[in-house]
XYZ file of C-alpha atoms in Angstrom:
327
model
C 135.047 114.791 84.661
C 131.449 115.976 84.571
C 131.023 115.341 88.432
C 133.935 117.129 89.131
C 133.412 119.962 87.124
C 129.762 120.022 88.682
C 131.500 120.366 92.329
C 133.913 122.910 91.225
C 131.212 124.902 89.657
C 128.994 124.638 93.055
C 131.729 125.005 95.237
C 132.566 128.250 93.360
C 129.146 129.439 93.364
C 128.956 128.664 97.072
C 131.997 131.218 97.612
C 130.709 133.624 95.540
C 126.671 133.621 97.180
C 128.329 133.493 100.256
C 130.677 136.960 99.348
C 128.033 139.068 97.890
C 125.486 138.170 100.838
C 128.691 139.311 103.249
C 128.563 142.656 101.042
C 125.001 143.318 100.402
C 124.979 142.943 104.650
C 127.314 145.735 106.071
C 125.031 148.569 103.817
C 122.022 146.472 105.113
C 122.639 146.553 108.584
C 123.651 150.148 108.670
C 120.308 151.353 106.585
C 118.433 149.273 109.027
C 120.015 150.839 112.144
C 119.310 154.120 111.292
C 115.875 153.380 110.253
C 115.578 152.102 113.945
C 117.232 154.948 115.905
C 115.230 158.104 113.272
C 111.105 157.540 114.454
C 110.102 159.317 111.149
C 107.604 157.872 109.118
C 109.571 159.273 105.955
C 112.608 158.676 107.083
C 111.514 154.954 107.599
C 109.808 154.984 104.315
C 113.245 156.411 102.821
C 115.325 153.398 104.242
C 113.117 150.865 103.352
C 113.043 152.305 99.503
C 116.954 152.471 100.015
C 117.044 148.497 102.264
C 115.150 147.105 98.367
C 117.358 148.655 96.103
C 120.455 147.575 97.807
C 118.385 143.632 97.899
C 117.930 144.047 93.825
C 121.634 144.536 93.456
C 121.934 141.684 95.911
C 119.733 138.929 93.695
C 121.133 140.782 90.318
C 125.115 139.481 91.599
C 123.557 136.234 91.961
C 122.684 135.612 88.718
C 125.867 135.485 87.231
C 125.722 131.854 89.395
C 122.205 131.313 88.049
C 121.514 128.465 85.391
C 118.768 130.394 82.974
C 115.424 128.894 82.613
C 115.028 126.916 79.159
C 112.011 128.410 78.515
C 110.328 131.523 79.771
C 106.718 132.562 78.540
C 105.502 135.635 79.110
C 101.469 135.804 79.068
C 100.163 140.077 79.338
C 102.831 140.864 80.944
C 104.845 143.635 80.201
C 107.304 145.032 82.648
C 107.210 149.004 81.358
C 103.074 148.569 82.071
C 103.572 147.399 85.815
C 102.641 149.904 88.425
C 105.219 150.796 90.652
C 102.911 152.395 92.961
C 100.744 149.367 93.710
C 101.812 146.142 95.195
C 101.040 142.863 93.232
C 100.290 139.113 94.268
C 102.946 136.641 93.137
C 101.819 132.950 93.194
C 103.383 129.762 92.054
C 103.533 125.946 92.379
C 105.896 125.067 94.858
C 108.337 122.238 93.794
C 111.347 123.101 95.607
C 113.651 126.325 97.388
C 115.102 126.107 93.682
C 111.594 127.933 92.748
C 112.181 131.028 94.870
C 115.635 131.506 93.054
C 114.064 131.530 89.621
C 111.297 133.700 90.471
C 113.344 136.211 92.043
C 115.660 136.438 89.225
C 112.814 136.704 86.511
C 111.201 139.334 88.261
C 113.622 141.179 89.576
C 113.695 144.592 88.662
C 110.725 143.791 86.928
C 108.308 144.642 89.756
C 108.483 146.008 93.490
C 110.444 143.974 96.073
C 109.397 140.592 96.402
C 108.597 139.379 100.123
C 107.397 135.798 101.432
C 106.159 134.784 104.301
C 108.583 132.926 106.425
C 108.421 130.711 109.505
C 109.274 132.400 113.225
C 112.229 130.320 113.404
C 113.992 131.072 110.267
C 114.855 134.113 112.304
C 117.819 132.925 113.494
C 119.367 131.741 110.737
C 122.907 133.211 110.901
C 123.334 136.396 108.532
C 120.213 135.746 106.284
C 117.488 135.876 109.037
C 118.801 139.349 109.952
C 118.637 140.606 106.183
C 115.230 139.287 105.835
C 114.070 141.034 109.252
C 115.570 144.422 108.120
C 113.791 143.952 104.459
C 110.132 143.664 106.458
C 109.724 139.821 105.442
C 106.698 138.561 107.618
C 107.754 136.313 110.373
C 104.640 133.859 110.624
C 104.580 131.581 114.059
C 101.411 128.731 112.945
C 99.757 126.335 115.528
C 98.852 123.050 114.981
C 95.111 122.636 115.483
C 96.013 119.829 118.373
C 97.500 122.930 120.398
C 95.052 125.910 119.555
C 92.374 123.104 120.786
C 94.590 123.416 124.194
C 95.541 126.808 123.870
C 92.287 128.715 122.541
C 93.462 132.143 123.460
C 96.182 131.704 119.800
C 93.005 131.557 117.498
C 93.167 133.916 114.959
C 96.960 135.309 116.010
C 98.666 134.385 113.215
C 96.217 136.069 110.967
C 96.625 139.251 113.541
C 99.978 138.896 112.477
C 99.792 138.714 108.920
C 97.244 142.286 108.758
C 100.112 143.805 111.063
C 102.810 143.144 108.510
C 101.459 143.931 105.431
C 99.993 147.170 106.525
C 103.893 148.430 106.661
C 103.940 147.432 102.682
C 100.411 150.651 102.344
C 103.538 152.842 101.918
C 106.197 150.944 100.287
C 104.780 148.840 97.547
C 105.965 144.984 97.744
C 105.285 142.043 95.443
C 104.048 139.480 98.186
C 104.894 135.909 97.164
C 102.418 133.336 98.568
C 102.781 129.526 98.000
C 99.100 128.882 98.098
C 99.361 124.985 98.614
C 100.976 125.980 101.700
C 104.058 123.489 101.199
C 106.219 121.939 98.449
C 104.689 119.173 96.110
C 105.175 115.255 96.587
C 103.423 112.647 95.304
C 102.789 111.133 98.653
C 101.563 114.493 100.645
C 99.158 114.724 97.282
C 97.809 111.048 97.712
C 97.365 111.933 101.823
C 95.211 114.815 100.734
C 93.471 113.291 98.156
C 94.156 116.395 95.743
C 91.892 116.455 93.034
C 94.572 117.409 90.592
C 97.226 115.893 88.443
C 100.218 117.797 89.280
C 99.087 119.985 92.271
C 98.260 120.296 96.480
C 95.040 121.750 97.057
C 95.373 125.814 97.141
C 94.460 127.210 99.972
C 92.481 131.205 100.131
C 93.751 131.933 103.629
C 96.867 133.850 103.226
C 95.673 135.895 99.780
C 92.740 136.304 101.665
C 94.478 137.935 104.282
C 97.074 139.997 102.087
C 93.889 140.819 99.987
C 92.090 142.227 103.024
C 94.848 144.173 104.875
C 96.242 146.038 101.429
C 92.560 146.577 99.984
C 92.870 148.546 96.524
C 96.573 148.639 96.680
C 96.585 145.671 95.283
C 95.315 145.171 91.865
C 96.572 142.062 89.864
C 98.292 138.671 90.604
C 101.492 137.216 89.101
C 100.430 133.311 88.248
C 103.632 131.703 87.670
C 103.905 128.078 86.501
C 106.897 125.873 87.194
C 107.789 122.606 85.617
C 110.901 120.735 85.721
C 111.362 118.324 82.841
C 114.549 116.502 83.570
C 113.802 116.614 87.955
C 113.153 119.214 90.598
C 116.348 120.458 91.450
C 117.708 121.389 95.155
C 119.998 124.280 96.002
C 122.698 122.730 95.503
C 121.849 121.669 91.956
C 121.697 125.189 90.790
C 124.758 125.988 92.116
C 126.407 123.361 90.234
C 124.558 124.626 87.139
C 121.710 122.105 86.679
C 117.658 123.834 86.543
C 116.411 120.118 85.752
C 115.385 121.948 82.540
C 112.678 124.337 83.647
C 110.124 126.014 81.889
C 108.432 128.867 83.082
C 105.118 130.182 82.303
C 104.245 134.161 83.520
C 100.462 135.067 83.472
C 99.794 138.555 84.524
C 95.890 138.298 85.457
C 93.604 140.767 87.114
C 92.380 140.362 90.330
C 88.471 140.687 89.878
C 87.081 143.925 91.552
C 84.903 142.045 93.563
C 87.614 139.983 95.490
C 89.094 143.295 96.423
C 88.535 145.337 99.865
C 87.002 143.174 101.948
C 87.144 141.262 105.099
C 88.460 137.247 104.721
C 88.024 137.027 108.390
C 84.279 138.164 108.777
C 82.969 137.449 105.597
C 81.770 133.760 104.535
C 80.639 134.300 101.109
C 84.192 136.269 100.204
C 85.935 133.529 101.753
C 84.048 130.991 99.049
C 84.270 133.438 96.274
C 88.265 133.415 96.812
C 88.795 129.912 96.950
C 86.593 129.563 93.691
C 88.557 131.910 91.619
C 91.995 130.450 93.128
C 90.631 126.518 92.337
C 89.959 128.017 88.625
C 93.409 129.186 88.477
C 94.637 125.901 89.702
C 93.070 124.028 87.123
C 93.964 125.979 84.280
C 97.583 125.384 85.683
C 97.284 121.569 86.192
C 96.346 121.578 82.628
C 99.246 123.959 81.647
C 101.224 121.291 83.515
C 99.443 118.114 81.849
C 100.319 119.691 78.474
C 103.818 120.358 78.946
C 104.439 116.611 80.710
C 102.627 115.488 77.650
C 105.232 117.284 75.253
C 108.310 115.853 76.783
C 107.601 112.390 77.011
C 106.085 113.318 73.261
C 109.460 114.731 72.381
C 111.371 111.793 74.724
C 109.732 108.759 72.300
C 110.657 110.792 68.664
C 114.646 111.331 70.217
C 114.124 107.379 70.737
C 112.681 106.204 68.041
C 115.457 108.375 66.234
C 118.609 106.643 67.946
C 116.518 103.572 67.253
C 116.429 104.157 63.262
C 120.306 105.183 63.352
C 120.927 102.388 65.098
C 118.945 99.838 62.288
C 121.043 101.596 59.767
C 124.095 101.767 60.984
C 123.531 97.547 62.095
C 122.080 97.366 58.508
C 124.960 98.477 56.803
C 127.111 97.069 58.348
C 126.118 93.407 57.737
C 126.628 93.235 53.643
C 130.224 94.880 54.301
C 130.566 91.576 56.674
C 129.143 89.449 54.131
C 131.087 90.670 51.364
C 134.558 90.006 53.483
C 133.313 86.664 54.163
């Protein structure tokens, strides 16, 4: 009955992601249109203020499919404090697409319009790659370094790329989300690279760098969010049958350091280092966030079964001079 009630429930959700994306489209599509045919840089700015209010009523419908997190802590953060006018950096460990979900439904609302970086081909996924195209999401093409060895002439395009999107978000304020280990966590793609940490990929600077560079002092303070999945790391499909493999979140709000702001990643060496020492910092305090809270469970896992073992002695124990007495 439980596997059939977790089909239902998924099968339900399905419908009902699938309805209010159909909605949230038709208003979509028409914003974007006339953003397209009206040149105006206010007008555009108008549409694109109008295209991110219609995508927070979008991702607030969804949540009534949403499994809540078991835990959510908030660390200096406080939602009334954010500035609206400013765009932030969101980061997180990546675990799954269920981590995208989650984040957008804890900070939605919460701070301006999250965007990710996406690749080229996603595009053309049917309905979705058009609403992501009209909300400015940056379409990111990446070359192996076998063919930029072939093709030298693509060096450096995809970074061209990046500075070209995000200086559309100088007058709309955005809350970029950037994986920084650049792909979801296994243990096998962390033995290949020979991470140095527990639970983690190596970060990598590059695209905060970039963001960094392109939006200068617009952006003041990064979102360090820290995932961890007690029970498993849940697929899409998953949440839609209700199941979060018992997440608990961790939200730090930290300042970016005035000296990693408004410069050049590209050109300058030393800014490049400084970035990647700050970000390997961060990643260590959150490998040990994560070592602590693996620590708890299985903690917490060996009292529950040392419990059921004690109930089961005294149940077995009293059970045996009611035996003996009959005999």
């Amino acid at each position: 009955m439980t596997a059939i009630t977790s089909i239902l429930r998924g099968s339900v959700a399905s419908l009902l992601i699938g309805l209010n994306t159909a909605l949230a489209a038709l208003p979509m599509f028409f914003i974007s249109l006339l953003k397209l045919l009206i040149p105006s840089k206010s007008w555009r700015i108008t549409c694109s203020h109008l295209l991110n209010r219609v995508a927070e009523f979008w991702i607030t419908c969804n949540e009534l499919w949403l499994p809540k997190p078991e835990k959510v802590v908030w660390t200096n953060f406080d939602p009334e404090k954010i500035d609206e006018s400013k765009s932030c950096l969101i980061t997180s460990n990546h675990q799954s697409w269920a981590d995208i979900f989650l984040v957008q439904h804890l900070l939605n609302q919460r701070t301006p319009q999250i965007k990710f970086f996406l690749k080229q081909e996603l595009i053309w996924v049917p309905v979705i790659g058009l609403l992501w195209w009209a909300l400015d999401f940056p379409f990111m093409k990446r070359y192996s370094k076998s063919y930029l060895k072939k093709h030298p002439e693509k060096k450096g395009l995809d970074q061209a790329t990046t500075k070209k999107a995000c200086e559309k978000f100088r007058d709309v304020p955005v809350s970029i989300y950037n994986f920084m280990e650049g792909t979801r966590f296994t243990p096998e793609k962390q033995k290949r690279q020979k991470s140095n940490f527990k639970y983690l990929l190596k970060p990598k600077a590059g695209g905060a760098g970039l963001v960094l560079s392109a939006l200068g002092q617009q952006v003041s303070h990064l979102i360090n969010i820290t995932i961890y999945y007690e029970n498993k790391t849940p697929g899409f499909w998953d949440l839609l049958c209700g199941d979060n493999g018992g997440v608990t979140i961790h939200i730090d709000n930290k300042e970016i350091p005035e000296q990693l702001l408004n410069r050049d990643y590209n050109s300058d060496s030393s800014y490049r280092t400084e970035l990647l020492q700050w970000i390997n910092e961060l990643w260590e305090e959150k490998d040990q966030l994560l070592d602590t809270l693996h620590q708890a469970s299985r903690a917490e896992t060996k009292v529950s079964e040392m419990n059921r073992a004690d109930i089961k002695a005294i149940n077995t124990g009293a059970a045996e001079p009611e035996k003996a007495q009959k005999d």
